[in-house]
mmCIF file of C-alpha atoms and ligand atoms in Angstrom:
data_model
loop_
_atom_site.group_PDB
_atom_site.id
_atom_site.type_symbol
_atom_site.label_atom_id
_atom_site.label_comp_id
_atom_site.label_asym_id
_atom_site.label_seq_id
_atom_site.Cartn_x
_atom_site.Cartn_y
_atom_site.Cartn_z
ATOM 1 C CA MET W 213 5.848 -2.737 22.861
ATOM 2 C CA LYS W 214 3.831 -1.245 20.008
ATOM 3 C CA ARG W 215 3.212 -3.628 17.152
ATOM 4 C CA LYS W 216 3.831 -1.894 13.944
ATOM 5 C CA VAL W 217 3.073 -3.121 10.444
ATOM 6 C CA LEU W 218 4.342 -1.717 7.158
ATOM 7 C CA PHE W 219 1.895 -1.423 4.178
ATOM 8 C CA PRO W 220 4.104 -1.004 1.209
ATOM 9 C CA GLY W 221 2.981 -0.075 -2.303
ATOM 10 C CA SER W 222 3.084 2.416 -5.172
ATOM 11 C CA PHE W 223 -0.288 3.960 -4.223
ATOM 12 C CA ASP W 224 -0.394 5.829 -7.545
ATOM 13 C CA PRO W 225 -3.074 6.748 -6.605
ATOM 14 C CA PHE W 226 -4.182 5.545 -3.175
ATOM 15 C CA THR W 227 -7.665 4.072 -3.596
ATOM 16 C CA LEU W 228 -10.594 2.903 -1.390
ATOM 17 C CA GLY W 229 -9.220 -0.613 -1.654
ATOM 18 C CA HIS W 230 -5.915 0.506 -0.058
ATOM 19 C CA ASP W 231 -7.909 2.417 2.599
ATOM 20 C CA ASP W 232 -9.858 -0.723 3.374
ATOM 21 C CA ILE W 233 -6.608 -2.635 3.951
ATOM 22 C CA VAL W 234 -5.244 0.151 6.223
ATOM 23 C CA LYS W 235 -8.435 0.152 8.331
ATOM 24 C CA ARG W 236 -8.511 -3.571 8.727
ATOM 25 C CA ALA W 237 -4.726 -3.679 9.549
ATOM 26 C CA LEU W 238 -5.463 -1.112 12.393
ATOM 27 C CA GLY W 239 -7.627 -3.831 13.924
ATOM 28 C CA LEU W 240 -4.638 -6.140 14.062
ATOM 29 C CA PHE W 241 -1.722 -3.745 14.885
ATOM 30 C CA ASP W 242 -1.133 -0.655 16.988
ATOM 31 C CA GLU W 243 0.360 1.285 14.153
ATOM 32 C CA VAL W 244 0.354 1.139 10.304
ATOM 33 C CA VAL W 245 3.083 2.751 8.325
ATOM 34 C CA ILE W 246 1.929 3.394 4.730
ATOM 35 C CA ALA W 247 5.167 3.167 2.789
ATOM 36 C CA VAL W 248 5.070 4.722 -0.624
ATOM 37 C CA GLY W 249 7.746 3.099 -2.665
ATOM 38 C CA TYR W 250 9.392 4.814 -5.554
ATOM 39 C CA ASN W 251 12.007 4.007 -8.155
ATOM 40 C CA GLU W 252 14.558 6.692 -8.974
ATOM 41 C CA GLN W 253 14.613 5.639 -12.700
ATOM 42 C CA LYS W 254 10.847 5.621 -13.127
ATOM 43 C CA THR W 255 8.626 8.583 -12.174
ATOM 44 C CA GLY W 256 5.028 7.478 -11.553
ATOM 45 C CA TRP W 257 1.792 9.156 -12.529
ATOM 46 C CA LYS W 258 1.969 11.521 -9.573
ATOM 47 C CA PRO W 259 5.190 12.531 -7.938
ATOM 48 C CA VAL W 260 5.905 10.612 -4.742
ATOM 49 C CA GLU W 261 5.735 13.702 -2.547
ATOM 50 C CA GLU W 262 2.285 14.448 -3.839
ATOM 51 C CA ARG W 263 1.133 10.879 -3.107
ATOM 52 C CA VAL W 264 2.482 11.074 0.418
ATOM 53 C CA ALA W 265 0.816 14.405 1.029
ATOM 54 C CA SER W 266 -2.564 13.326 -0.159
ATOM 55 C CA ILE W 267 -2.484 10.093 1.852
ATOM 56 C CA LYS W 268 -1.464 12.043 4.934
ATOM 57 C CA LYS W 269 -4.664 14.129 4.444
ATOM 58 C CA VAL W 270 -6.786 11.031 4.477
ATOM 59 C CA TYR W 271 -5.391 10.055 7.909
ATOM 60 C CA ALA W 272 -5.018 13.494 9.386
ATOM 61 C CA ASP W 273 -7.248 12.394 12.297
ATOM 62 C CA GLU W 274 -5.766 8.977 12.795
ATOM 63 C CA PRO W 275 -2.539 9.193 14.862
ATOM 64 C CA ARG W 276 -1.948 5.400 14.443
ATOM 65 C CA VAL W 277 -1.245 5.790 10.787
ATOM 66 C CA ARG W 278 2.052 7.214 9.399
ATOM 67 C CA VAL W 279 2.875 7.813 5.825
ATOM 68 C CA GLU W 280 6.453 7.793 4.434
ATOM 69 C CA SER W 281 8.211 7.349 1.142
ATOM 70 C CA TYR W 282 11.077 4.928 0.534
ATOM 71 C CA THR W 283 13.237 3.531 -2.159
ATOM 72 C CA GLY W 284 15.168 0.274 -2.257
ATOM 73 C CA LEU W 285 14.196 -2.991 -0.690
ATOM 74 C CA THR W 286 10.991 -3.131 1.294
ATOM 75 C CA VAL W 287 12.419 -5.456 3.959
ATOM 76 C CA ASP W 288 15.213 -2.918 4.609
ATOM 77 C CA PHE W 289 12.566 -0.225 5.223
ATOM 78 C CA VAL W 290 10.621 -2.574 7.485
ATOM 79 C CA LYS W 291 13.666 -2.872 9.715
ATOM 80 C CA GLU W 292 14.423 0.848 9.541
ATOM 81 C CA LYS W 293 10.865 1.571 10.814
ATOM 82 C CA GLY W 294 10.985 -1.077 13.540
ATOM 83 C CA ALA W 295 7.971 -2.839 12.057
ATOM 84 C CA THR W 296 7.287 -6.502 12.798
ATOM 85 C CA ALA W 297 5.437 -7.500 9.652
ATOM 86 C CA ILE W 298 4.290 -6.447 6.192
ATOM 87 C CA VAL W 299 0.638 -6.323 5.171
ATOM 88 C CA ARG W 300 -0.587 -6.631 1.611
ATOM 89 C CA GLY W 301 -3.994 -6.968 -0.036
ATOM 90 C CA VAL W 302 -4.992 -9.821 -2.434
ATOM 91 C CA ARG W 303 -7.664 -9.277 -5.097
ATOM 92 C CA THR W 304 -7.095 -12.048 -7.582
ATOM 93 C CA MET W 305 -5.283 -15.287 -8.140
ATOM 94 C CA ALA W 306 -2.655 -13.311 -9.995
ATOM 95 C CA ASP W 307 -2.140 -11.079 -6.934
ATOM 96 C CA PHE W 308 -1.948 -14.182 -4.823
ATOM 97 C CA GLU W 309 0.816 -15.868 -6.826
ATOM 98 C CA TYR W 310 2.856 -12.669 -6.891
ATOM 99 C CA GLU W 311 2.363 -11.964 -3.176
ATOM 100 C CA MET W 312 3.176 -15.596 -2.232
ATOM 101 C CA GLN W 313 6.530 -15.276 -4.000
ATOM 102 C CA LEU W 314 7.348 -11.938 -2.444
ATOM 103 C CA ALA W 315 6.308 -13.034 0.982
ATOM 104 C CA ASP W 316 8.433 -16.163 0.678
ATOM 105 C CA VAL W 317 11.566 -14.367 -0.412
ATOM 106 C CA ASN W 318 11.117 -11.653 2.221
ATOM 107 C CA ARG W 319 10.672 -14.266 4.992
ATOM 108 C CA GLN W 320 13.658 -16.296 3.823
ATOM 109 C CA LEU W 321 15.872 -13.210 3.586
ATOM 110 C CA THR W 322 14.940 -11.641 6.961
ATOM 111 C CA GLY W 323 12.369 -13.655 8.882
ATOM 112 C CA ILE W 324 9.891 -10.860 8.329
ATOM 113 C CA GLU W 325 6.334 -12.267 7.872
ATOM 114 C CA THR W 326 3.721 -10.937 5.440
ATOM 115 C CA ILE W 327 0.043 -10.911 6.251
ATOM 116 C CA LEU W 328 -2.199 -11.148 3.254
ATOM 117 C CA LEU W 329 -5.691 -9.685 3.642
ATOM 118 C CA PRO W 330 -8.293 -10.733 1.087
ATOM 119 C CA ALA W 331 -9.745 -7.659 -0.669
ATOM 120 C CA SER W 332 -13.275 -6.762 0.458
ATOM 121 C CA PRO W 333 -15.749 -7.697 -2.383
ATOM 122 C CA GLN W 334 -16.890 -4.104 -2.839
ATOM 123 C CA TYR W 335 -13.331 -2.878 -3.545
ATOM 124 C CA ALA W 336 -11.827 -5.914 -5.202
ATOM 125 C CA SER W 337 -12.039 -4.603 -8.686
ATOM 126 C CA ILE W 338 -10.449 -1.216 -7.921
ATOM 127 C CA SER W 339 -6.868 -0.916 -9.004
ATOM 128 C CA SER W 340 -4.631 2.207 -9.285
ATOM 129 C CA SER W 341 -4.030 1.366 -12.910
ATOM 130 C CA ILE W 342 -7.690 1.498 -13.871
ATOM 131 C CA VAL W 343 -8.074 4.705 -11.880
ATOM 132 C CA ARG W 344 -5.146 6.229 -13.842
ATOM 133 C CA GLU W 345 -6.716 5.078 -17.065
ATOM 134 C CA LEU W 346 -9.994 6.737 -16.205
ATOM 135 C CA ALA W 347 -8.332 9.935 -15.213
ATOM 136 C CA HIS W 348 -6.443 9.948 -18.488
ATOM 137 C CA PHE W 349 -9.713 10.010 -20.324
ATOM 138 C CA HIS W 350 -11.020 12.748 -18.079
ATOM 139 C CA HIS W 351 -13.561 10.575 -16.146
ATOM 140 C CA ASP W 352 -14.437 11.426 -12.534
ATOM 141 C CA ILE W 353 -12.272 9.180 -10.359
ATOM 142 C CA SER W 354 -13.478 10.536 -7.033
ATOM 143 C CA THR W 355 -15.739 7.553 -6.320
ATOM 144 C CA PHE W 356 -12.641 5.312 -6.196
ATOM 145 C CA LEU W 357 -10.686 7.523 -3.813
ATOM 146 C CA PRO W 358 -10.972 7.993 -0.046
HETATM 147 P P1 ADP M 473 2.361 -2.404 -5.861
HETATM 148 O O1 ADP M 473 2.900 -1.615 -6.987
HETATM 149 O O2 ADP M 473 3.402 -2.706 -4.854
HETATM 150 O O3 ADP M 473 1.574 -3.635 -6.225
HETATM 151 P P2 ADP M 473 -0.111 -1.002 -5.250
HETATM 152 O O4 ADP M 473 -0.213 0.407 -4.812
HETATM 153 O O5 ADP M 473 -0.655 -1.306 -6.588
HETATM 154 O O6 ADP M 473 1.406 -1.388 -5.121
HETATM 155 O O7 ADP M 473 -0.763 -1.947 -4.181
HETATM 156 C C1 ADP M 473 -0.299 -2.002 -2.885
HETATM 157 C C2 ADP M 473 -1.030 -3.199 -2.152
HETATM 158 O O8 ADP M 473 -2.398 -2.960 -2.100
HETATM 159 C C3 ADP M 473 -0.812 -4.518 -2.908
HETATM 160 O O9 ADP M 473 -0.760 -5.490 -1.950
HETATM 161 C C4 ADP M 473 -2.137 -4.673 -3.666
HETATM 162 O O10 ADP M 473 -2.436 -6.035 -3.876
HETATM 163 C C5 ADP M 473 -3.111 -4.027 -2.623
HETATM 164 N N1 ADP M 473 -4.356 -3.536 -3.328
HETATM 165 C C6 ADP M 473 -4.417 -2.739 -4.411
HETATM 166 N N2 ADP M 473 -5.722 -2.493 -4.652
HETATM 167 C C7 ADP M 473 -6.468 -3.133 -3.759
HETATM 168 C C8 ADP M 473 -7.825 -3.320 -3.495
HETATM 169 N N3 ADP M 473 -8.743 -2.785 -4.272
HETATM 170 N N4 ADP M 473 -8.259 -4.066 -2.490
HETATM 171 C C9 ADP M 473 -7.341 -4.625 -1.705
HETATM 172 N N5 ADP M 473 -5.999 -4.546 -1.812
HETATM 173 C C10 ADP M 473 -5.562 -3.801 -2.804
#
């Protein structure tokens, strides 16, 4: 049986830090589903279809990566996709506290485990919100994107 992991996030935009987590998750699982979560009440910086399309381009030559959008509870989407776990990245203590709570609730609700990968030092300070801020002020953001 193929071992599939879900990597959920907003990916608005998808950065080198996210790409690093995907590549490392491919070393642990047979397949990675990048799940772009969206909220019907709140449109992001880029529309969700645009985010999905640009992430698909990044992994055009990697058949073990799939990219999909979803709304609602992440654990429901994990089950829908037949994944066995969730993977998330941790950059800071604040990330860690948040991710611990999420992981605990998700495991209690469904038994689905979350694997937390520590951010690689060279990408640890990259966040989608900083990239959006730079773009807003017309800075070149290409060095932060895969
Ligand atoms: P969310 O809105 O769910 O936090 P993000 O798109 O901001 O979604 O992040 C998705 C996941 O990627 C989260 O687990 C986040 O901690 C992780 N992540 C974000 N940036 C990095 C980075 N530079 N290095 C490693 N992990 C990261």
